[in-house]
Amino acid sequence: MSQIPVAKPVLDEQEVEAVRRVILSGWVTQGPEVAAFEREFAEFVGASHACAVSNCTTALHLALLAVGVAAGDEVITVSHSFIATANAIRYCNATPVFVDIEATGFNIDPDLIEAAITPQTKAIICVHQLGMPCDLSRIVAIAERHAIPVIEDAACATGSEILWKGRWEKIGKPHGDIACFSFHPRKVVTTGDGGMLTTANPEYDRNFRLWRQHSMSVTDSVRHGSKQVIYESYPEVGFNYRMTDMQAAVGREQLKRLPEIVTKRRAIAAAYTRALDAVEGMRTPVEPDWARSNWQSYCTTLPDHLDQQEFMQSLLDRSISTRRGIMNSHLEPAYSAESSHRVSGDLENSVNAQNRTVILPLFVQMTNAELDEVVDAIAGSLAPSAPVIAKAG
Ligand SMILES: Cc1ncc(COP(=O)(O)O)c(C=O)c1O
């Protein structure tokens, strides 16, 4: 029996051809393809500026530097996220301040933000976890009251939408000050590895472009195209956070596919919800009426009587891969030192979400038969007295 994976990127000859074109052009690192990908991504999300970088972790690092986060500052965020969110704060020698997620979802609870603010608070990073938009209108309103910039960790949210002042808009416009995206293969579109920063602030964008290339005053492409000899300078310490032109060429093909990818993912998520809502005690993910997820992942909360690991093993025994729910950074050894972070309130919902949820297979190529197989396997893992649940497809 072949394995049903938890995720699978959509890559074929289109992407192969794009990389081939770049390789044969002779210009393979950050150049014309990166510039074109940035223009197309900005247009897609409705942003005035988009800057491509090597991944979302480096995007978060540059975003924090751009809003002035430095040693000794505090940044409010969630522990319940991939560790990159908190690590980027620590790259700035600042302290992540963890607040809990909502009881009904996997995003930061806006009601808890104000109590976490101190004179040291320099930014808020909210995460659109698993592609589900967080409650930006409430988060941005709180941040504006306290003059604190909002960085959206939109790693998972390419193609997700939010109802903003009566209009549906793409995540990344951005609605906070800066949004950071990931193109890792577990995301809905991929460049192998890769990231993007979007902002409406030209000064931030200018800094991203400098810092991603060691703060070099003149880019390679400008020097290459110049008829006069130019010497570059390095006014400050920057980084090598560049995306290559090969990655960008793949990204441009992926962007063309994105609407179809999101439509298909939404259909699979809806089918899961129809089937799993029939299981007593199962809590399926909630999409608020002001949000449209891209369903980067489908994460369901198990009935109380099911053990997470046993449930996952029973599916794996039937060749179905799953993943436990999102991790909590504060529970990892890298965060064991008291000085590594601060917790505001308690993180009960975050810990419950890690221990009681499971991410199910969801990929564009998934057939109805595979979907039914997953649903059947879930039915099989329930107690014998539990009702057999409806087919998903
Ligand atoms: C919420 C979140 N933030 C940040 C990242 C880091 O992204 P990247 O792997 O592109 O650095 C990820 C990646 O999984 C993520 O899920």
Short mmCIF file of C-alpha atoms and ligand atoms in Angstrom, two decimals:
data_model
loop_
_atom_site.label_atom_id
_atom_site.label_comp_id
_atom_site.label_asym_id
_atom_site.label_seq_id
_atom_site.Cartn_x
_atom_site.Cartn_y
_atom_site.Cartn_z
CA MET A 1 0.00 0.00 0.00
CA SER A 2 1.48 3.38 -0.89
CA GLN A 3 1.81 6.00 1.81
CA ILE A 4 -0.60 8.96 1.91
CA PRO A 5 1.70 11.87 2.75
CA VAL A 6 0.69 14.75 4.99
CA ALA A 7 1.69 17.27 2.29
CA LYS A 8 3.00 17.30 -1.26
CA PRO A 9 4.15 20.27 -3.33
CA VAL A 10 2.66 20.91 -6.79
CA LEU A 11 5.73 20.93 -9.04
CA ASP A 12 6.09 19.69 -12.61
CA GLU A 13 7.51 20.48 -16.04
CA GLN A 14 6.46 24.15 -15.78
CA GLU A 15 8.89 24.67 -12.89
CA VAL A 16 11.58 22.50 -14.51
CA GLU A 17 11.39 24.62 -17.67
CA ALA A 18 11.57 27.85 -15.65
CA VAL A 19 14.75 26.73 -13.83
CA ARG A 20 16.26 25.53 -17.10
CA ARG A 21 15.66 28.95 -18.64
CA VAL A 22 17.44 30.65 -15.73
CA ILE A 23 20.39 28.25 -15.71
CA LEU A 24 20.96 28.73 -19.42
CA SER A 25 20.69 32.52 -19.06
CA GLY A 26 23.93 32.56 -17.05
CA TRP A 27 22.46 34.74 -14.25
CA VAL A 28 21.50 32.44 -11.40
CA THR A 29 21.48 34.40 -8.16
CA GLN A 30 19.37 37.44 -7.17
CA GLY A 31 18.69 39.25 -10.42
CA PRO A 32 15.92 39.78 -12.98
CA GLU A 33 13.81 36.76 -11.96
CA VAL A 34 13.81 37.86 -8.31
CA ALA A 35 12.73 41.36 -9.39
CA ALA A 36 9.91 39.92 -11.53
CA PHE A 37 8.77 37.57 -8.74
CA GLU A 38 8.65 40.53 -6.35
CA ARG A 39 6.53 42.58 -8.77
CA GLU A 40 4.13 39.70 -9.37
CA PHE A 41 3.84 38.82 -5.69
CA ALA A 42 3.21 42.48 -4.75
CA GLU A 43 0.48 42.65 -7.36
CA PHE A 44 -1.07 39.40 -6.16
CA VAL A 45 -1.38 40.48 -2.51
CA GLY A 46 -2.02 44.16 -3.30
CA ALA A 47 1.16 45.42 -1.60
CA SER A 48 3.11 48.47 -2.70
CA HIS A 49 6.45 46.77 -1.92
CA ALA A 50 7.60 43.14 -1.90
CA CYS A 51 11.18 42.04 -1.19
CA ALA A 52 12.30 38.43 -1.70
CA VAL A 53 14.66 36.78 0.77
CA SER A 54 16.11 33.35 1.51
CA ASN A 55 13.28 32.15 3.79
CA CYS A 56 10.63 33.39 6.21
CA THR A 57 12.92 33.19 9.24
CA THR A 58 15.26 35.72 7.65
CA ALA A 59 12.23 37.79 6.60
CA LEU A 60 11.08 37.93 10.24
CA HIS A 61 14.60 38.92 11.33
CA LEU A 62 14.74 41.81 8.84
CA ALA A 63 11.19 42.89 9.75
CA LEU A 64 12.11 43.12 13.43
CA LEU A 65 15.28 45.09 12.64
CA ALA A 66 13.31 47.44 10.37
CA VAL A 67 10.88 48.40 13.14
CA GLY A 68 13.84 48.98 15.45
CA VAL A 69 13.80 45.90 17.71
CA ALA A 70 17.14 45.71 19.55
CA ALA A 71 18.80 44.17 22.59
CA GLY A 72 16.66 44.36 25.73
CA ASP A 73 13.39 44.99 23.89
CA GLU A 74 10.30 42.81 24.17
CA VAL A 75 8.21 41.44 21.33
CA ILE A 76 4.74 40.02 22.00
CA THR A 77 3.94 36.82 20.16
CA VAL A 78 2.73 33.26 20.62
CA SER A 79 4.68 30.26 21.83
CA HIS A 80 2.30 28.11 19.77
CA SER A 81 4.12 28.47 16.43
CA PHE A 82 7.02 26.97 14.56
CA ILE A 83 10.12 27.90 16.58
CA ALA A 84 11.29 30.31 13.83
CA THR A 85 8.81 32.94 15.05
CA ALA A 86 10.39 33.15 18.51
CA ASN A 87 13.94 32.54 17.28
CA ALA A 88 13.84 35.59 15.01
CA ILE A 89 13.15 37.72 18.10
CA ARG A 90 16.12 36.20 19.87
CA TYR A 91 18.36 36.91 16.85
CA CYS A 92 17.81 40.59 17.81
CA ASN A 93 18.78 39.84 21.43
CA ALA A 94 15.23 40.79 22.33
CA THR A 95 12.83 38.81 24.53
CA PRO A 96 9.79 36.98 23.15
CA VAL A 97 6.76 37.57 25.38
CA PHE A 98 4.38 34.67 24.91
CA VAL A 99 0.63 35.07 25.19
CA ASP A 100 -1.93 32.32 24.77
CA ILE A 101 -3.95 31.43 21.69
CA GLU A 102 -7.74 31.57 21.49
CA ALA A 103 -9.74 28.63 22.84
CA THR A 104 -11.51 28.23 19.48
CA GLY A 105 -8.53 28.36 17.11
CA PHE A 106 -4.76 28.41 16.83
CA ASN A 107 -4.11 32.17 16.65
CA ILE A 108 -3.13 34.77 19.25
CA ASP A 109 -5.97 35.79 21.58
CA PRO A 110 -6.34 39.57 21.03
CA ASP A 111 -7.92 39.91 24.50
CA LEU A 112 -4.57 39.00 26.09
CA ILE A 113 -2.30 41.40 24.20
CA GLU A 114 -2.87 44.56 26.20
CA ALA A 115 -1.90 42.92 29.51
CA ALA A 116 1.43 41.84 27.97
CA ILE A 117 2.48 45.36 26.90
CA THR A 118 5.28 47.04 28.90
CA PRO A 119 7.48 50.08 28.19
CA GLN A 120 9.94 47.60 26.58
CA THR A 121 7.42 46.33 24.01
CA LYS A 122 8.74 47.22 20.54
CA ALA A 123 6.62 45.01 18.28
CA ILE A 124 3.87 42.41 18.04
CA ILE A 125 4.30 39.36 15.81
CA CYS A 126 0.95 37.75 15.12
CA VAL A 127 0.92 34.44 13.24
CA HIS A 128 -1.68 33.41 10.65
CA GLN A 129 -1.29 29.86 11.89
CA LEU A 130 -1.86 27.05 9.40
CA GLY A 131 -3.08 29.67 6.90
CA MET A 132 -6.01 30.86 9.03
CA PRO A 133 -5.95 34.67 9.27
CA CYS A 134 -5.71 36.00 12.80
CA ASP A 135 -8.05 38.73 14.04
CA LEU A 136 -6.06 41.57 12.49
CA SER A 137 -8.64 44.31 12.91
CA ARG A 138 -8.60 43.86 16.69
CA ILE A 139 -4.82 43.32 16.87
CA VAL A 140 -4.05 46.38 14.73
CA ALA A 141 -6.49 48.54 16.76
CA ILE A 142 -4.71 47.59 20.02
CA ALA A 143 -1.28 48.15 18.45
CA GLU A 144 -2.28 51.57 17.10
CA ARG A 145 -3.53 52.64 20.55
CA HIS A 146 -0.07 51.89 21.93
CA ALA A 147 1.95 52.93 18.83
CA ILE A 148 3.45 49.46 18.50
CA PRO A 149 4.22 48.06 15.01
CA VAL A 150 2.56 44.79 13.93
CA ILE A 151 4.54 42.18 12.00
CA GLU A 152 2.41 39.45 10.46
CA ASP A 153 4.02 36.02 10.38
CA ALA A 154 2.25 34.99 7.19
CA ALA A 155 4.58 32.02 6.59
CA CYS A 156 1.59 29.74 6.00
CA ALA A 157 -0.85 32.30 4.58
CA THR A 158 -0.03 32.91 0.90
CA GLY A 159 -3.45 33.12 -0.75
CA SER A 160 -5.46 33.49 2.48
CA GLU A 161 -7.93 36.39 2.67
CA ILE A 162 -9.47 38.66 5.25
CA LEU A 163 -12.57 40.84 5.22
CA TRP A 164 -11.08 44.29 5.80
CA LYS A 165 -13.32 47.36 6.05
CA GLY A 166 -16.00 45.58 4.01
CA ARG A 167 -13.68 44.21 1.26
CA TRP A 168 -12.01 40.83 0.87
CA GLU A 169 -8.26 41.40 0.72
CA LYS A 170 -5.27 39.08 0.50
CA ILE A 171 -3.09 38.56 3.55
CA GLY A 172 0.09 40.52 2.83
CA LYS A 173 -1.34 43.84 1.70
CA PRO A 174 -0.20 44.12 4.56
CA HIS A 175 -2.78 45.03 7.21
CA GLY A 176 -0.12 45.35 9.89
CA ASP A 177 3.17 47.10 9.11
CA ILE A 178 5.05 44.20 7.52
CA ALA A 179 4.06 40.67 6.44
CA CYS A 180 6.53 37.79 6.11
CA PHE A 181 5.90 34.75 3.90
CA SER A 182 7.52 31.32 3.53
CA PHE A 183 7.95 29.23 0.39
CA HIS A 184 9.13 26.09 2.19
CA PRO A 185 7.76 22.88 0.57
CA ARG A 186 5.19 22.45 3.38
CA LYS A 187 3.57 25.75 2.32
CA VAL A 188 0.91 26.07 -0.39
CA VAL A 189 3.45 27.35 -2.93
CA THR A 190 7.16 26.61 -2.78
CA THR A 191 10.52 27.69 -4.12
CA GLY A 192 12.35 24.92 -2.23
CA ASP A 193 13.19 27.45 0.45
CA GLY A 194 12.35 31.11 0.16
CA GLY A 195 10.65 34.07 1.75
CA MET A 196 9.03 37.43 1.00
CA LEU A 197 8.48 40.65 2.93
CA THR A 198 5.62 42.97 2.00
CA THR A 199 5.05 46.48 3.32
CA ALA A 200 3.54 49.83 2.43
CA ASN A 201 6.53 51.61 4.01
CA PRO A 202 9.21 52.54 1.40
CA GLU A 203 11.84 53.10 4.08
CA TYR A 204 11.37 49.56 5.44
CA ASP A 205 11.56 48.18 1.90
CA ARG A 206 14.76 50.10 1.19
CA ASN A 207 16.34 48.63 4.33
CA PHE A 208 15.24 45.07 3.50
CA ARG A 209 16.96 45.40 0.11
CA LEU A 210 20.16 46.71 1.65
CA TRP A 211 20.35 44.27 4.55
CA ARG A 212 19.59 41.15 2.50
CA GLN A 213 22.81 41.76 0.56
CA HIS A 214 25.36 42.79 3.22
CA SER A 215 24.13 46.41 2.94
CA MET A 216 25.99 46.68 -0.37
CA SER A 217 25.33 50.19 -1.69
CA VAL A 218 25.09 49.10 -5.35
CA THR A 219 23.42 45.87 -6.42
CA ASP A 220 25.12 43.30 -8.66
CA SER A 221 22.66 43.96 -11.48
CA VAL A 222 23.28 47.73 -11.42
CA ARG A 223 27.05 47.23 -11.47
CA HIS A 224 26.72 44.63 -14.20
CA GLY A 225 24.62 46.93 -16.39
CA SER A 226 26.72 50.06 -15.84
CA LYS A 227 28.87 51.54 -18.60
CA GLN A 228 31.05 53.13 -15.95
CA VAL A 229 33.16 51.56 -13.26
CA ILE A 230 31.31 51.69 -9.94
CA TYR A 231 32.79 50.90 -6.52
CA GLU A 232 30.27 49.74 -3.96
CA SER A 233 30.45 50.48 -0.24
CA TYR A 234 29.09 48.78 2.89
CA PRO A 235 27.76 51.44 5.25
CA GLU A 236 26.54 48.95 7.89
CA VAL A 237 26.66 45.25 8.74
CA GLY A 238 24.11 43.32 6.70
CA PHE A 239 23.41 39.68 5.89
CA ASN A 240 23.38 37.24 3.02
CA TYR A 241 19.62 36.65 2.92
CA ARG A 242 19.28 36.56 -0.89
CA MET A 243 16.90 34.42 -2.93
CA THR A 244 18.37 32.94 -6.11
CA ASP A 245 16.95 33.57 -9.59
CA MET A 246 16.31 29.84 -9.92
CA GLN A 247 14.08 29.90 -6.84
CA ALA A 248 12.31 33.04 -8.05
CA ALA A 249 11.61 31.48 -11.45
CA VAL A 250 9.94 28.55 -9.66
CA GLY A 251 8.03 31.00 -7.49
CA ARG A 252 6.64 32.81 -10.54
CA GLU A 253 5.25 29.52 -11.89
CA GLN A 254 3.85 28.65 -8.47
CA LEU A 255 2.05 32.01 -8.28
CA LYS A 256 0.26 31.21 -11.54
CA ARG A 257 -1.01 27.99 -9.97
CA LEU A 258 -1.97 29.56 -6.64
CA PRO A 259 -5.69 30.32 -7.26
CA GLU A 260 -6.30 26.74 -8.40
CA ILE A 261 -4.27 25.34 -5.50
CA VAL A 262 -6.28 27.34 -2.96
CA THR A 263 -9.62 26.35 -4.53
CA LYS A 264 -8.70 22.68 -4.35
CA ARG A 265 -7.41 22.93 -0.78
CA ARG A 266 -10.63 24.64 0.31
CA ALA A 267 -12.69 21.83 -1.24
CA ILE A 268 -10.66 19.14 0.57
CA ALA A 269 -10.90 21.01 3.88
CA ALA A 270 -14.68 21.33 3.46
CA ALA A 271 -14.94 17.59 2.78
CA TYR A 272 -12.94 16.80 5.94
CA THR A 273 -15.16 19.08 8.00
CA ARG A 274 -18.35 17.47 6.63
CA ALA A 275 -17.07 14.02 7.54
CA LEU A 276 -15.43 14.80 10.88
CA ASP A 277 -18.27 16.92 12.25
CA ALA A 278 -20.16 13.63 12.48
CA VAL A 279 -17.61 12.25 14.96
CA GLU A 280 -18.71 12.78 18.53
CA GLY A 281 -16.23 14.90 20.43
CA MET A 282 -14.09 15.83 17.39
CA ARG A 283 -13.63 19.60 17.05
CA THR A 284 -12.95 20.62 13.47
CA PRO A 285 -11.18 23.92 12.68
CA VAL A 286 -13.32 27.04 12.71
CA GLU A 287 -13.12 29.63 9.92
CA PRO A 288 -14.50 32.95 11.19
CA ASP A 289 -16.91 34.68 8.79
CA TRP A 290 -14.28 37.43 8.20
CA ALA A 291 -11.57 34.96 7.15
CA ARG A 292 -10.89 32.67 4.20
CA SER A 293 -8.08 30.24 4.90
CA ASN A 294 -5.85 28.79 2.19
CA TRP A 295 -5.95 25.59 4.33
CA GLN A 296 -2.17 25.26 4.37
CA SER A 297 -2.90 22.56 6.97
CA TYR A 298 -6.04 20.91 8.29
CA CYS A 299 -5.73 20.52 12.06
CA THR A 300 -8.47 18.79 14.01
CA THR A 301 -8.90 18.49 17.78
CA LEU A 302 -9.37 14.92 18.96
CA PRO A 303 -12.20 13.70 21.17
CA ASP A 304 -11.05 13.54 24.81
CA HIS A 305 -10.94 9.73 24.92
CA LEU A 306 -8.46 9.45 22.02
CA ASP A 307 -4.75 9.48 22.76
CA GLN A 308 -2.90 11.66 20.23
CA GLN A 309 0.06 9.34 19.68
CA GLU A 310 -2.07 6.18 19.50
CA PHE A 311 -4.40 7.90 17.03
CA MET A 312 -1.49 8.96 14.83
CA GLN A 313 0.06 5.48 15.04
CA SER A 314 -3.20 3.81 14.05
CA LEU A 315 -3.30 5.98 10.93
CA LEU A 316 0.38 5.36 10.20
CA ASP A 317 -0.29 1.61 10.49
CA ARG A 318 -2.67 2.15 7.58
CA SER A 319 0.06 4.07 5.67
CA ILE A 320 -1.39 7.50 6.42
CA SER A 321 1.00 10.21 7.59
CA THR A 322 -0.14 12.82 10.09
CA ARG A 323 1.64 15.35 12.29
CA ARG A 324 0.92 16.42 15.84
CA GLY A 325 -0.49 19.92 16.24
CA ILE A 326 1.75 22.97 16.20
CA MET A 327 4.61 22.99 18.70
CA ASN A 328 5.14 25.39 21.61
CA SER A 329 8.52 27.12 21.67
CA HIS A 330 8.51 27.62 25.45
CA LEU A 331 8.50 23.82 25.95
CA GLU A 332 11.69 23.30 23.96
CA PRO A 333 15.16 23.06 25.57
CA ALA A 334 16.26 26.15 23.61
CA TYR A 335 13.75 28.10 25.74
CA SER A 336 14.46 26.47 29.10
CA ALA A 337 16.51 29.39 30.46
CA GLU A 338 14.35 31.86 32.33
CA SER A 339 16.00 34.74 30.50
CA SER A 340 15.05 33.30 27.08
CA HIS A 341 11.44 34.49 27.18
CA ARG A 342 8.62 35.82 29.31
CA VAL A 343 5.12 34.35 29.64
CA SER A 344 2.20 36.71 30.06
CA GLY A 345 -0.74 34.95 31.73
CA ASP A 346 -0.83 31.22 31.10
CA LEU A 347 -0.40 29.16 27.93
CA GLU A 348 -3.08 26.55 28.62
CA ASN A 349 -4.75 26.69 25.21
CA SER A 350 -1.35 26.59 23.49
CA VAL A 351 -0.26 23.46 25.35
CA ASN A 352 -3.65 21.78 24.82
CA ALA A 353 -3.45 22.52 21.12
CA GLN A 354 -0.03 20.90 20.85
CA ASN A 355 -1.15 17.80 22.74
CA ARG A 356 -4.72 17.32 21.53
CA THR A 357 -4.65 18.16 17.82
CA VAL A 358 -3.55 16.30 14.70
CA ILE A 359 -2.72 17.61 11.22
CA LEU A 360 -4.29 15.40 8.53
CA PRO A 361 -3.05 14.81 4.96
CA LEU A 362 -4.06 17.61 2.61
CA PHE A 363 -2.50 18.09 -0.80
CA VAL A 364 -3.80 19.18 -4.18
CA GLN A 365 -3.22 15.81 -5.86
CA MET A 366 -5.28 14.02 -3.19
CA THR A 367 -7.98 11.83 -4.72
CA ASN A 368 -11.47 11.24 -3.32
CA ALA A 369 -10.42 7.64 -2.69
CA GLU A 370 -7.47 8.83 -0.57
CA LEU A 371 -9.72 11.22 1.31
CA ASP A 372 -12.15 8.38 2.02
CA GLU A 373 -9.24 6.19 3.13
CA VAL A 374 -8.21 8.79 5.72
CA VAL A 375 -11.79 9.19 6.94
CA ASP A 376 -12.22 5.40 7.13
CA ALA A 377 -8.98 5.10 9.08
CA ILE A 378 -10.18 7.74 11.53
CA ALA A 379 -13.44 5.82 11.94
CA GLY A 380 -11.40 2.67 12.56
CA SER A 381 -9.36 4.35 15.27
CA LEU A 382 -12.46 5.28 17.28
CA ALA A 383 -13.82 3.16 20.11
CA PRO A 384 -15.84 0.17 18.83
CA SER A 385 -19.06 1.74 20.10
CA ALA A 386 -18.52 4.88 18.04
CA PRO A 387 -20.70 5.31 14.95
CA VAL A 388 -19.09 4.75 11.55
CA ILE A 389 -18.81 8.18 9.99
CA ALA A 390 -19.92 9.39 6.60
CA LYS A 391 -17.67 9.28 3.54
CA ALA A 392 -15.82 12.54 2.86
CA GLY A 393 -15.63 12.63 -0.93
C1 LIG B 1 4.49 30.15 11.39
C2 LIG B 1 5.85 30.00 10.76
N1 LIG B 1 6.72 31.01 10.86
C3 LIG B 1 7.95 30.95 10.30
C4 LIG B 1 8.35 29.83 9.61
C5 LIG B 1 9.74 29.78 9.02
O1 LIG B 1 9.70 29.70 7.64
P1 LIG B 1 11.00 29.28 6.80
O2 LIG B 1 11.14 27.81 6.89
O3 LIG B 1 10.70 29.75 5.41
O4 LIG B 1 12.17 30.00 7.40
C6 LIG B 1 7.47 28.76 9.47
C7 LIG B 1 7.89 27.56 8.73
O5 LIG B 1 7.41 26.49 8.89
C8 LIG B 1 6.19 28.84 10.07
O6 LIG B 1 5.31 27.83 9.98
#
